[in-house]
Amino acid sequence: MRANFRLQRLFIDAPLQAGAAIAADPDQFNYLANVLRMEDGAEVLLFNGRDGEWLAHVTFPTRKKIVLVAQELTRAQTPMPDLHYLFAPLKVGRMDYMVQKAVEMGAGVMQPVMTQHVQGKITSMERLRANVTEAAEQCGVISVPDLRDPKKLRDVLDHWDPTRHLLFCDEGAETNNPLPALQALKGQPVALLIGPEGGFSEEERQHLRSLAFVTAIPLGPRILRADTAAVAAMALVQAMLGDWD
Amino acid sequence: MRANFRLQRLFIDAPLQAGAAIAADPDQFNYLANVLRMEDGAEVLLFNGRDGEWLAHVTFPTRKKIVLVAQELTRAQTPMPDLHYLFAPLKVGRMDYMVQKAVEMGAGVMQPVMTQHVQGKITSMERLRANVTEAAEQCGVISVPDLRDPKKLRDVLDHWDPTRHLLFCDEGAETNNPLPALQALKGQPVALLIGPEGGFSEEERQHLRSLAFVTAIPLGPRILRADTAAVAAMALVQAMLGDWD
């Protein structure tokens, strides 16, 4: 069933079932009461990434408090999309966008990785998580991506489950079109690695190319910024191998 | 031949041939002399969208003046990519990114279109053109996209050359995957239309769907922001139909 895109969607970190009553936190209160000017009885959609999506209504036990009461299930919980997304940090503004877009494009697991040429630094995982939940609210997903704590790229590769194929974007490829490589991977779980703005170091590229579970994919004849490459690559992966089918 | 990505690339609006001497404008002087701290003899790459890409060196006839002297052709002029890109304005910051990404993704013609639900307004075409040339410098293109003045969507459609197929992204499609529709268009010139953040009006959607040269394409099961949809759609179009082959 397609998402209802007219009602406001809120991520709630609490169990959801018929009759569940959840107090809105201060940010949510401000948004519902002051920004959206909702009144008693207004309808919203709630989800927590576990119990599906629920139609709920807004109640004001007092003027300064909102309790959201879940009424009926609108969409059953769906499993997390199977796409794993590994990304080197970018400068803060661009990284906010990149995280939001990864949610829109259906990443299931989001793993920040520290590489040799990384330019940005993740100073606030809380900020990234807020970006994830806000993007999830806006793009209609019921399952919320699992944003993991940063790790060194080398450690992630050393502990990799080889049944999941890892794609990384490589400018040095002999062809420009990734479709044949993707076609060859149909039916296999995949992960996508997007490097930092400065690219991978030569050492990192050699190491990646030496691993049996890694495939380098080109992304056309032009240079792409990291955040452009991320969306472009995810669109191709999802259309060829993922949940766009 | 692949672009040389180590040298600084500059867009110059003047004819280029061996020995051509071009005075750097004030912004270019500041960038070369003060930001990059280039000295006499430093090498750069010049292009003007017409005469190919040239290796040039920096000369300082005086301390406050730079003249760039073109030496040899590094890459021959390539024709403009055949992808036409129509887009409704977004709010300024997002639109800057969208314009840059359209250049990275290989748009040849960029046509802003005014729609019913448009949220942004193009207050400065000069700013957009600067975004285009800067993105062209950074992503290695030799042909610079033709950014046209804004028009009403209806006017653009009324004067459309029907030999070019127009794709627009539609959330109401029955399937989620655009690849079959794109496969059916192989060999034909195409254009891509990205609507405003608020989407097309019902009237606009009905009109678009009524036109023989238009195909609606879905972009997966989630809602995409306009700038996300733009990159995702362009990646699929270029990989299936465009210059990624």
Short mmCIF file of C-alpha atoms in Angstrom, two decimals:
data_model
loop_
_atom_site.label_atom_id
_atom_site.label_comp_id
_atom_site.label_asym_id
_atom_site.label_seq_id
_atom_site.Cartn_x
_atom_site.Cartn_y
_atom_site.Cartn_z
CA MET A 1 0.00 0.00 0.00
CA ARG A 2 1.37 3.35 -0.98
CA ALA A 3 2.24 5.78 1.78
CA ASN A 4 -0.26 8.46 2.67
CA PHE A 5 1.68 11.55 1.81
CA ARG A 6 -0.82 14.09 3.07
CA LEU A 7 -0.54 13.50 6.80
CA GLN A 8 2.43 14.56 8.88
CA ARG A 9 4.69 11.63 9.78
CA LEU A 10 6.51 11.44 13.07
CA PHE A 11 9.21 9.08 14.22
CA ILE A 12 8.45 8.01 17.79
CA ASP A 13 10.90 5.98 19.83
CA ALA A 14 8.29 4.03 21.77
CA PRO A 15 6.22 0.87 21.20
CA LEU A 16 3.16 1.31 19.00
CA GLN A 17 -0.13 -0.59 19.20
CA ALA A 18 -3.82 0.34 19.23
CA GLY A 19 -4.43 2.79 22.06
CA ALA A 20 -0.75 3.46 22.76
CA ALA A 21 -0.42 6.94 24.27
CA ILE A 22 2.91 8.66 23.71
CA ALA A 23 3.96 12.03 25.09
CA ALA A 24 5.47 14.31 22.43
CA ASP A 25 8.99 15.46 23.29
CA PRO A 26 9.73 19.22 23.44
CA ASP A 27 10.86 19.44 19.80
CA GLN A 28 7.83 17.52 18.61
CA PHE A 29 5.50 19.63 20.76
CA ASN A 30 6.96 22.79 19.26
CA TYR A 31 6.63 21.48 15.75
CA LEU A 32 3.07 20.19 16.10
CA ALA A 33 1.66 22.98 18.26
CA ASN A 34 3.55 26.05 17.12
CA VAL A 35 4.75 25.38 13.59
CA LEU A 36 1.88 23.26 12.28
CA ARG A 37 -0.64 24.81 14.72
CA MET A 38 -2.37 21.49 15.23
CA GLU A 39 -5.41 21.31 17.43
CA ASP A 40 -6.99 18.58 19.51
CA GLY A 41 -8.04 15.69 17.29
CA ALA A 42 -5.64 16.45 14.42
CA GLU A 43 -4.36 13.33 12.68
CA VAL A 44 -0.74 12.29 12.25
CA LEU A 45 1.08 9.13 11.27
CA LEU A 46 3.51 7.53 13.74
CA PHE A 47 6.24 4.99 13.14
CA ASN A 48 9.13 3.61 15.19
CA GLY A 49 10.93 1.37 12.71
CA ARG A 50 9.57 -1.78 14.40
CA ASP A 51 5.77 -1.78 14.70
CA GLY A 52 4.64 -0.43 11.36
CA GLU A 53 2.93 2.89 10.67
CA TRP A 54 -0.06 4.00 12.74
CA LEU A 55 -2.75 6.61 12.33
CA ALA A 56 -2.84 8.61 15.54
CA HIS A 57 -4.53 11.70 16.83
CA VAL A 58 -3.22 14.65 18.76
CA THR A 59 -4.57 15.35 22.25
CA PHE A 60 -3.77 18.28 24.57
CA PRO A 61 -4.11 17.08 28.19
CA THR A 62 -2.90 20.59 29.04
CA ARG A 63 -2.14 23.56 26.80
CA LYS A 64 1.60 22.83 27.03
CA LYS A 65 1.52 19.11 26.56
CA ILE A 66 0.66 16.83 23.66
CA VAL A 67 -0.13 13.14 23.94
CA LEU A 68 -0.35 11.19 20.70
CA VAL A 69 -2.83 8.31 20.72
CA ALA A 70 -2.32 5.53 18.18
CA GLN A 71 -5.57 4.27 16.64
CA GLU A 72 -5.09 1.95 13.72
CA LEU A 73 -2.30 0.36 11.71
CA THR A 74 -2.02 2.03 8.29
CA ARG A 75 0.94 0.07 6.97
CA ALA A 76 2.56 -3.09 8.29
CA GLN A 77 6.23 -3.04 9.21
CA THR A 78 8.46 -3.71 6.24
CA PRO A 79 11.94 -5.21 6.55
CA MET A 80 14.88 -2.87 6.25
CA PRO A 81 16.05 -2.51 2.67
CA ASP A 82 19.03 -4.75 2.05
CA LEU A 83 21.38 -2.04 0.77
CA HIS A 84 24.39 -1.30 2.99
CA TYR A 85 25.89 2.14 2.49
CA LEU A 86 29.42 3.01 3.57
CA PHE A 87 30.51 6.62 3.34
CA ALA A 88 33.47 8.75 4.28
CA PRO A 89 32.51 11.93 6.14
CA LEU A 90 32.17 15.12 4.15
CA LYS A 91 32.11 18.68 5.42
CA VAL A 92 29.10 19.14 7.68
CA GLY A 93 26.56 20.78 5.33
CA ARG A 94 27.19 18.37 2.48
CA MET A 95 27.12 15.43 4.88
CA ASP A 96 23.69 16.38 6.18
CA TYR A 97 22.40 16.25 2.59
CA MET A 98 24.21 13.00 1.90
CA VAL A 99 22.69 11.29 4.92
CA GLN A 100 19.19 12.51 4.01
CA LYS A 101 19.59 11.33 0.45
CA ALA A 102 20.82 7.92 1.56
CA VAL A 103 17.54 7.50 3.46
CA GLU A 104 15.52 8.65 0.43
CA MET A 105 17.40 6.21 -1.77
CA GLY A 106 16.68 3.24 0.52
CA ALA A 107 19.87 2.53 2.45
CA GLY A 108 19.25 -0.03 5.21
CA VAL A 109 22.56 0.12 7.08
CA MET A 110 24.62 3.32 7.05
CA GLN A 111 28.23 2.90 8.08
CA PRO A 112 30.52 5.96 8.28
CA VAL A 113 34.10 4.99 7.46
CA MET A 114 37.29 6.91 8.12
CA THR A 115 39.67 6.90 5.15
CA GLN A 116 43.14 8.37 4.56
CA HIS A 117 42.02 11.51 2.72
CA VAL A 118 38.93 12.24 4.76
CA GLN A 119 38.20 15.98 4.87
CA GLY A 120 35.31 16.12 7.28
CA LYS A 121 34.95 14.69 10.74
CA ILE A 122 31.78 13.50 12.40
CA THR A 123 31.52 15.75 15.41
CA SER A 124 27.96 14.84 16.23
CA MET A 125 26.39 11.42 15.67
CA GLU A 126 23.27 12.89 17.25
CA ARG A 127 23.03 15.38 14.42
CA LEU A 128 23.37 12.62 11.85
CA ARG A 129 20.71 10.52 13.57
CA ALA A 130 18.38 13.53 13.57
CA ASN A 131 18.99 13.89 9.84
CA VAL A 132 18.16 10.21 9.37
CA THR A 133 14.87 10.31 11.29
CA GLU A 134 13.77 13.57 9.69
CA ALA A 135 14.48 12.23 6.22
CA ALA A 136 12.63 9.02 7.11
CA GLU A 137 9.61 11.08 8.20
CA GLN A 138 9.63 13.04 4.96
CA CYS A 139 10.25 10.34 2.41
CA GLY A 140 7.67 7.88 3.69
CA VAL A 141 9.83 4.98 4.87
CA ILE A 142 8.54 2.68 7.59
CA SER A 143 11.86 1.09 8.42
CA VAL A 144 14.50 3.50 9.67
CA PRO A 145 18.08 2.96 8.51
CA ASP A 146 20.54 1.68 11.09
CA LEU A 147 23.21 4.40 11.40
CA ARG A 148 26.31 2.85 12.94
CA ASP A 149 29.24 4.42 14.75
CA PRO A 150 32.24 5.39 12.57
CA LYS A 151 34.93 2.80 11.93
CA LYS A 152 38.20 2.78 10.05
CA LEU A 153 37.72 1.59 6.48
CA ARG A 154 40.49 -0.98 6.91
CA ASP A 155 38.77 -2.50 9.94
CA VAL A 156 35.45 -2.70 8.12
CA LEU A 157 37.11 -4.47 5.20
CA ASP A 158 39.09 -6.83 7.46
CA HIS A 159 35.85 -8.01 9.09
CA TRP A 160 33.72 -8.08 5.97
CA ASP A 161 31.08 -10.80 5.37
CA PRO A 162 32.18 -11.97 1.91
CA THR A 163 28.66 -13.06 0.91
CA ARG A 164 27.81 -9.37 0.53
CA HIS A 165 29.42 -7.80 -2.53
CA LEU A 166 31.00 -4.38 -2.07
CA LEU A 167 30.82 -1.80 -4.85
CA PHE A 168 33.03 1.26 -4.90
CA CYS A 169 33.15 4.05 -7.44
CA ASP A 170 36.42 4.21 -9.33
CA GLU A 171 37.41 6.90 -11.79
CA GLY A 172 40.18 4.80 -13.27
CA ALA A 173 37.91 2.17 -14.80
CA GLU A 174 38.28 1.24 -18.47
CA THR A 175 34.65 1.80 -19.34
CA ASN A 176 32.21 4.47 -18.23
CA ASN A 177 29.07 2.38 -17.76
CA PRO A 178 28.36 0.47 -14.54
CA LEU A 179 25.33 -1.44 -15.84
CA PRO A 180 27.15 -4.58 -17.04
CA ALA A 181 28.93 -4.96 -13.70
CA LEU A 182 25.66 -4.52 -11.85
CA GLN A 183 23.86 -6.97 -14.12
CA ALA A 184 26.43 -9.60 -13.14
CA LEU A 185 25.53 -9.16 -9.47
CA LYS A 186 21.78 -9.74 -9.72
CA GLY A 187 20.43 -11.70 -6.78
CA GLN A 188 23.34 -10.97 -4.45
CA PRO A 189 23.22 -8.67 -1.44
CA VAL A 190 25.35 -5.60 -2.03
CA ALA A 191 26.98 -2.69 -0.25
CA LEU A 192 28.08 0.61 -1.73
CA LEU A 193 31.19 2.51 -0.62
CA ILE A 194 31.49 6.23 -1.34
CA GLY A 195 34.89 7.74 -0.67
CA PRO A 196 35.81 11.20 0.59
CA GLU A 197 35.85 14.31 -1.60
CA GLY A 198 39.57 13.84 -2.16
CA GLY A 199 39.09 10.26 -3.28
CA PHE A 200 40.73 7.13 -1.95
CA SER A 201 44.49 6.97 -1.54
CA GLU A 202 46.40 4.85 -4.04
CA GLU A 203 47.03 2.34 -1.25
CA GLU A 204 43.31 2.12 -0.46
CA ARG A 205 42.42 1.67 -4.13
CA GLN A 206 44.95 -1.12 -4.57
CA HIS A 207 43.72 -2.84 -1.43
CA LEU A 208 40.06 -2.58 -2.46
CA ARG A 209 40.79 -3.88 -5.93
CA SER A 210 42.63 -6.86 -4.42
CA LEU A 211 39.59 -8.12 -2.50
CA ALA A 212 37.46 -10.84 -4.07
CA PHE A 213 34.20 -9.41 -2.73
CA VAL A 214 34.84 -5.95 -4.20
CA THR A 215 33.82 -4.61 -7.63
CA ALA A 216 34.90 -1.19 -8.90
CA ILE A 217 32.18 0.59 -10.88
CA PRO A 218 32.57 3.62 -13.12
CA LEU A 219 30.07 6.47 -13.07
CA GLY A 220 30.31 8.09 -16.47
CA PRO A 221 32.98 10.19 -18.16
CA ARG A 222 32.90 13.20 -15.82
CA ILE A 223 34.14 13.76 -12.27
CA LEU A 224 31.35 13.58 -9.71
CA ARG A 225 31.38 15.16 -6.28
CA ALA A 226 31.04 12.56 -3.53
CA ASP A 227 27.43 13.44 -2.78
CA THR A 228 26.49 13.35 -6.47
CA ALA A 229 28.22 9.98 -6.91
CA ALA A 230 26.33 8.65 -3.90
CA VAL A 231 22.88 9.36 -5.32
CA ALA A 232 23.82 8.34 -8.86
CA ALA A 233 25.31 5.04 -7.69
CA MET A 234 22.41 4.27 -5.37
CA ALA A 235 19.87 4.94 -8.14
CA LEU A 236 21.62 2.46 -10.42
CA VAL A 237 22.05 -0.13 -7.67
CA GLN A 238 18.42 0.10 -6.56
CA ALA A 239 17.03 0.03 -10.10
CA MET A 240 19.20 -2.91 -11.16
CA LEU A 241 19.51 -4.90 -7.92
CA GLY A 242 17.37 -3.38 -5.21
CA ASP A 243 13.89 -2.45 -4.18
CA TRP A 244 12.93 -0.37 -7.18
CA ASP A 245 11.71 -3.57 -8.79
CA MET B 1 41.54 11.03 -23.79
CA ARG B 2 40.75 11.29 -20.11
CA ALA B 3 40.80 14.70 -18.52
CA ASN B 4 43.90 15.77 -16.61
CA PHE B 5 42.54 16.20 -13.14
CA ARG B 6 45.65 17.57 -11.50
CA LEU B 7 45.82 20.95 -13.15
CA GLN B 8 43.47 23.80 -12.36
CA ARG B 9 40.83 24.31 -15.04
CA LEU B 10 39.52 27.73 -15.97
CA PHE B 11 36.61 28.71 -18.15
CA ILE B 12 37.67 31.62 -20.36
CA ASP B 13 35.20 33.48 -22.53
CA ALA B 14 37.63 34.25 -25.36
CA PRO B 15 38.92 32.43 -28.46
CA LEU B 16 41.65 29.86 -27.82
CA GLN B 17 44.48 28.84 -30.14
CA ALA B 18 48.23 28.37 -29.81
CA GLY B 19 49.75 31.57 -28.48
CA ALA B 20 46.44 33.18 -27.52
CA ALA B 21 47.04 35.61 -24.67
CA ILE B 22 44.08 36.23 -22.38
CA ALA B 23 43.95 38.64 -19.48
CA ALA B 24 42.54 37.09 -16.29
CA ASP B 25 39.48 38.95 -14.97
CA PRO B 26 39.54 40.26 -11.37
CA ASP B 27 37.94 37.11 -9.86
CA GLN B 28 40.31 34.85 -11.77
CA PHE B 29 43.31 36.99 -10.79
CA ASN B 30 42.32 36.75 -7.15
CA TYR B 31 41.83 33.01 -7.34
CA LEU B 32 45.09 32.27 -9.17
CA ALA B 33 47.34 34.78 -7.42
CA ASN B 34 45.96 34.94 -3.90
CA VAL B 35 44.11 31.68 -3.29
CA LEU B 36 46.27 29.28 -5.30
CA ARG B 37 49.39 31.47 -4.96
CA MET B 38 50.47 30.69 -8.50
CA GLU B 39 53.72 32.09 -9.79
CA ASP B 40 55.03 32.99 -13.21
CA GLY B 41 55.11 29.88 -15.41
CA ALA B 42 52.51 27.88 -13.47
CA GLU B 43 50.37 25.67 -15.67
CA VAL B 44 46.60 25.72 -15.99
CA LEU B 45 44.05 24.30 -18.39
CA LEU B 46 41.76 26.68 -20.30
CA PHE B 47 38.50 25.97 -22.11
CA ASN B 48 35.75 28.11 -23.61
CA GLY B 49 33.18 25.51 -24.69
CA ARG B 50 34.11 25.98 -28.38
CA ASP B 51 37.85 25.50 -29.03
CA GLY B 52 38.72 22.51 -26.89
CA GLU B 53 40.92 22.42 -23.83
CA TRP B 54 44.35 24.06 -23.85
CA LEU B 55 47.42 23.82 -21.65
CA ALA B 56 48.40 27.37 -20.76
CA HIS B 57 50.85 29.08 -18.51
CA VAL B 58 50.47 31.98 -16.13
CA THR B 59 52.45 35.17 -16.73
CA PHE B 60 52.62 38.31 -14.58
CA PRO B 61 53.25 41.33 -16.85
CA THR B 62 52.90 43.32 -13.64
CA ARG B 63 52.41 42.18 -10.03
CA LYS B 64 48.69 42.95 -10.24
CA LYS B 65 47.94 41.47 -13.64
CA ILE B 66 47.89 37.96 -15.02
CA VAL B 67 47.95 37.05 -18.68
CA LEU B 68 47.28 33.42 -19.56
CA VAL B 69 49.11 32.16 -22.64
CA ALA B 70 47.68 29.10 -24.39
CA GLN B 71 50.35 26.65 -25.60
CA GLU B 72 48.94 23.37 -26.80
CA LEU B 73 45.63 21.62 -27.27
CA THR B 74 45.16 18.91 -24.62
CA ARG B 75 41.71 17.75 -25.64
CA ALA B 76 39.71 18.44 -28.77
CA GLN B 77 36.31 20.08 -28.47
CA THR B 78 33.57 17.55 -27.86
CA PRO B 79 29.96 18.16 -28.86
CA MET B 80 27.54 19.11 -26.13
CA PRO B 81 25.93 16.07 -24.54
CA ASP B 82 22.50 15.48 -26.01
CA LEU B 83 20.57 15.48 -22.72
CA HIS B 84 18.13 18.38 -22.27
CA TYR B 85 17.31 19.15 -18.65
CA LEU B 86 14.22 21.11 -17.65
CA PHE B 87 13.87 22.09 -14.02
CA ALA B 88 11.56 24.16 -11.86
CA PRO B 89 13.41 26.59 -9.58
CA LEU B 90 14.08 25.51 -6.03
CA LYS B 91 15.04 27.66 -3.06
CA VAL B 92 18.39 29.31 -3.77
CA GLY B 93 20.83 27.05 -1.88
CA ARG B 94 19.30 23.83 -3.20
CA MET B 95 19.12 25.26 -6.70
CA ASP B 96 22.84 26.06 -6.72
CA TYR B 97 23.53 22.40 -5.94
CA MET B 98 21.01 21.21 -8.50
CA VAL B 99 22.60 23.28 -11.26
CA GLN B 100 26.09 22.06 -10.35
CA LYS B 101 24.94 18.47 -10.32
CA ALA B 102 23.23 18.81 -13.69
CA VAL B 103 26.60 19.84 -15.15
CA GLU B 104 28.34 16.90 -13.44
CA MET B 105 25.70 14.54 -14.80
CA GLY B 106 26.14 15.75 -18.38
CA ALA B 107 23.20 18.01 -19.17
CA GLY B 108 23.68 19.78 -22.52
CA VAL B 109 20.81 22.23 -22.44
CA MET B 110 19.46 23.50 -19.12
CA GLN B 111 16.01 25.09 -19.29
CA PRO B 112 14.45 26.57 -16.14
CA VAL B 113 10.68 26.25 -16.28
CA MET B 114 8.07 28.03 -14.21
CA THR B 115 5.31 25.71 -12.94
CA GLN B 116 2.17 26.24 -10.87
CA HIS B 117 3.60 25.15 -7.53
CA VAL B 118 7.05 26.65 -7.92
CA GLN B 119 8.53 27.63 -4.53
CA GLY B 120 11.71 29.35 -5.58
CA LYS B 121 12.28 32.15 -8.02
CA ILE B 122 15.36 32.75 -10.12
CA THR B 123 16.50 36.14 -8.95
CA SER B 124 19.89 35.96 -10.59
CA MET B 125 20.64 34.17 -13.86
CA GLU B 126 24.19 35.45 -13.42
CA ARG B 127 24.50 33.42 -10.25
CA LEU B 128 23.23 30.30 -12.01
CA ARG B 129 25.65 30.81 -14.90
CA ALA B 130 28.51 31.17 -12.43
CA ASN B 131 27.43 27.88 -10.85
CA VAL B 132 27.44 26.27 -14.30
CA THR B 133 30.92 27.43 -15.27
CA GLU B 134 32.41 26.61 -11.88
CA ALA B 135 30.92 23.12 -11.98
CA ALA B 136 32.22 22.70 -15.54
CA GLU B 137 35.71 23.68 -14.38
CA GLN B 138 35.60 21.17 -11.53
CA CYS B 139 34.06 18.16 -13.22
CA GLY B 140 36.28 18.18 -16.28
CA VAL B 141 33.80 18.93 -19.07
CA ILE B 142 35.00 20.60 -22.26
CA SER B 143 31.56 21.60 -23.52
CA VAL B 144 29.68 23.96 -21.24
CA PRO B 145 25.93 23.46 -20.88
CA ASP B 146 23.68 26.03 -22.51
CA LEU B 147 21.69 27.60 -19.64
CA ARG B 148 18.60 29.25 -21.11
CA ASP B 149 16.33 31.97 -19.74
CA PRO B 150 13.30 30.80 -17.73
CA LYS B 151 10.08 30.02 -19.56
CA LYS B 152 6.62 28.90 -18.54
CA LEU B 153 6.32 25.13 -18.64
CA ARG B 154 3.20 25.37 -20.79
CA ASP B 155 5.01 27.47 -23.39
CA VAL B 156 7.90 25.04 -23.51
CA LEU B 157 5.52 22.13 -24.03
CA ASP B 158 3.47 24.01 -26.65
CA HIS B 159 6.59 24.58 -28.75
CA TRP B 160 8.17 21.18 -28.18
CA ASP B 161 10.10 19.38 -30.94
CA PRO B 162 8.28 16.02 -30.84
CA THR B 163 11.32 14.08 -32.06
CA ARG B 164 12.83 14.54 -28.60
CA HIS B 165 11.14 12.43 -25.96
CA LEU B 166 10.37 14.11 -22.64
CA LEU B 167 10.65 12.16 -19.40
CA PHE B 168 9.11 13.38 -16.18
CA CYS B 169 9.18 11.77 -12.76
CA ASP B 170 5.76 10.69 -11.55
CA GLU B 171 4.97 9.31 -8.13
CA GLY B 172 1.65 7.91 -9.24
CA ALA B 173 3.10 5.30 -11.59
CA GLU B 174 2.01 1.66 -11.28
CA THR B 175 5.49 0.27 -11.04
CA ASN B 176 8.56 1.55 -9.23
CA ASN B 177 11.26 0.79 -11.81
CA PRO B 178 12.03 3.16 -14.70
CA LEU B 179 14.40 0.81 -16.54
CA PRO B 180 11.82 -0.81 -18.87
CA ALA B 181 10.51 2.58 -19.99
CA LEU B 182 14.05 3.79 -20.60
CA GLN B 183 14.97 0.61 -22.49
CA ALA B 184 12.09 1.34 -24.88
CA LEU B 185 13.59 4.74 -25.72
CA LYS B 186 17.08 3.59 -26.73
CA GLY B 187 18.41 5.54 -29.69
CA GLN B 188 16.11 8.53 -29.27
CA PRO B 189 17.14 11.97 -28.03
CA VAL B 190 15.59 12.68 -24.65
CA ALA B 191 14.87 15.46 -22.22
CA LEU B 192 14.24 15.19 -18.48
CA LEU B 193 11.78 17.38 -16.58
CA ILE B 194 12.13 17.77 -12.80
CA GLY B 195 9.24 19.52 -11.09
CA PRO B 196 9.24 21.82 -8.08
CA GLU B 197 9.51 20.62 -4.50
CA GLY B 198 5.72 20.71 -4.20
CA GLY B 199 5.28 18.58 -7.30
CA PHE B 200 3.26 19.31 -10.41
CA SER B 201 -0.36 20.40 -10.12
CA GLU B 202 -2.99 17.84 -11.07
CA GLU B 203 -3.70 19.92 -14.20
CA GLU B 204 -0.02 19.86 -15.19
CA ARG B 205 0.22 16.10 -14.64
CA GLN B 206 -2.86 15.43 -16.76
CA HIS B 207 -1.55 17.67 -19.51
CA LEU B 208 1.90 16.05 -19.48
CA ARG B 209 0.41 12.57 -19.56
CA SER B 210 -1.74 13.55 -22.55
CA LEU B 211 1.24 14.40 -24.75
CA ALA B 212 2.50 11.75 -27.16
CA PHE B 213 6.16 12.75 -26.71
CA VAL B 214 6.02 12.43 -22.91
CA THR B 215 6.75 9.37 -20.76
CA ALA B 216 6.21 9.32 -16.99
CA ILE B 217 8.91 7.40 -15.12
CA PRO B 218 8.80 6.19 -11.53
CA LEU B 219 11.81 6.51 -9.24
CA GLY B 220 11.40 3.80 -6.65
CA PRO B 221 8.98 3.32 -3.75
CA ARG B 222 10.03 6.31 -1.65
CA ILE B 223 9.45 10.06 -2.01
CA LEU B 224 12.50 11.86 -3.38
CA ARG B 225 13.30 15.52 -2.93
CA ALA B 226 13.51 17.35 -6.26
CA ASP B 227 17.30 17.56 -6.20
CA THR B 228 17.63 13.88 -5.29
CA ALA B 229 15.22 12.90 -8.07
CA ALA B 230 17.22 14.99 -10.53
CA VAL B 231 20.50 13.15 -9.94
CA ALA B 232 18.85 9.73 -9.69
CA ALA B 233 16.93 10.23 -12.93
CA MET B 234 19.93 11.62 -14.78
CA ALA B 235 22.10 8.69 -13.68
CA LEU B 236 19.57 6.23 -15.06
CA VAL B 237 19.05 8.19 -18.28
CA GLN B 238 22.78 8.56 -18.93
CA ALA B 239 23.59 4.94 -18.13
CA MET B 240 20.72 3.57 -20.26
CA LEU B 241 20.51 6.14 -23.06
CA GLY B 242 23.29 8.68 -22.79
CA ASP B 243 27.01 9.21 -22.73
CA TRP B 244 27.89 6.75 -20.01
CA ASP B 245 28.17 4.09 -22.71
#
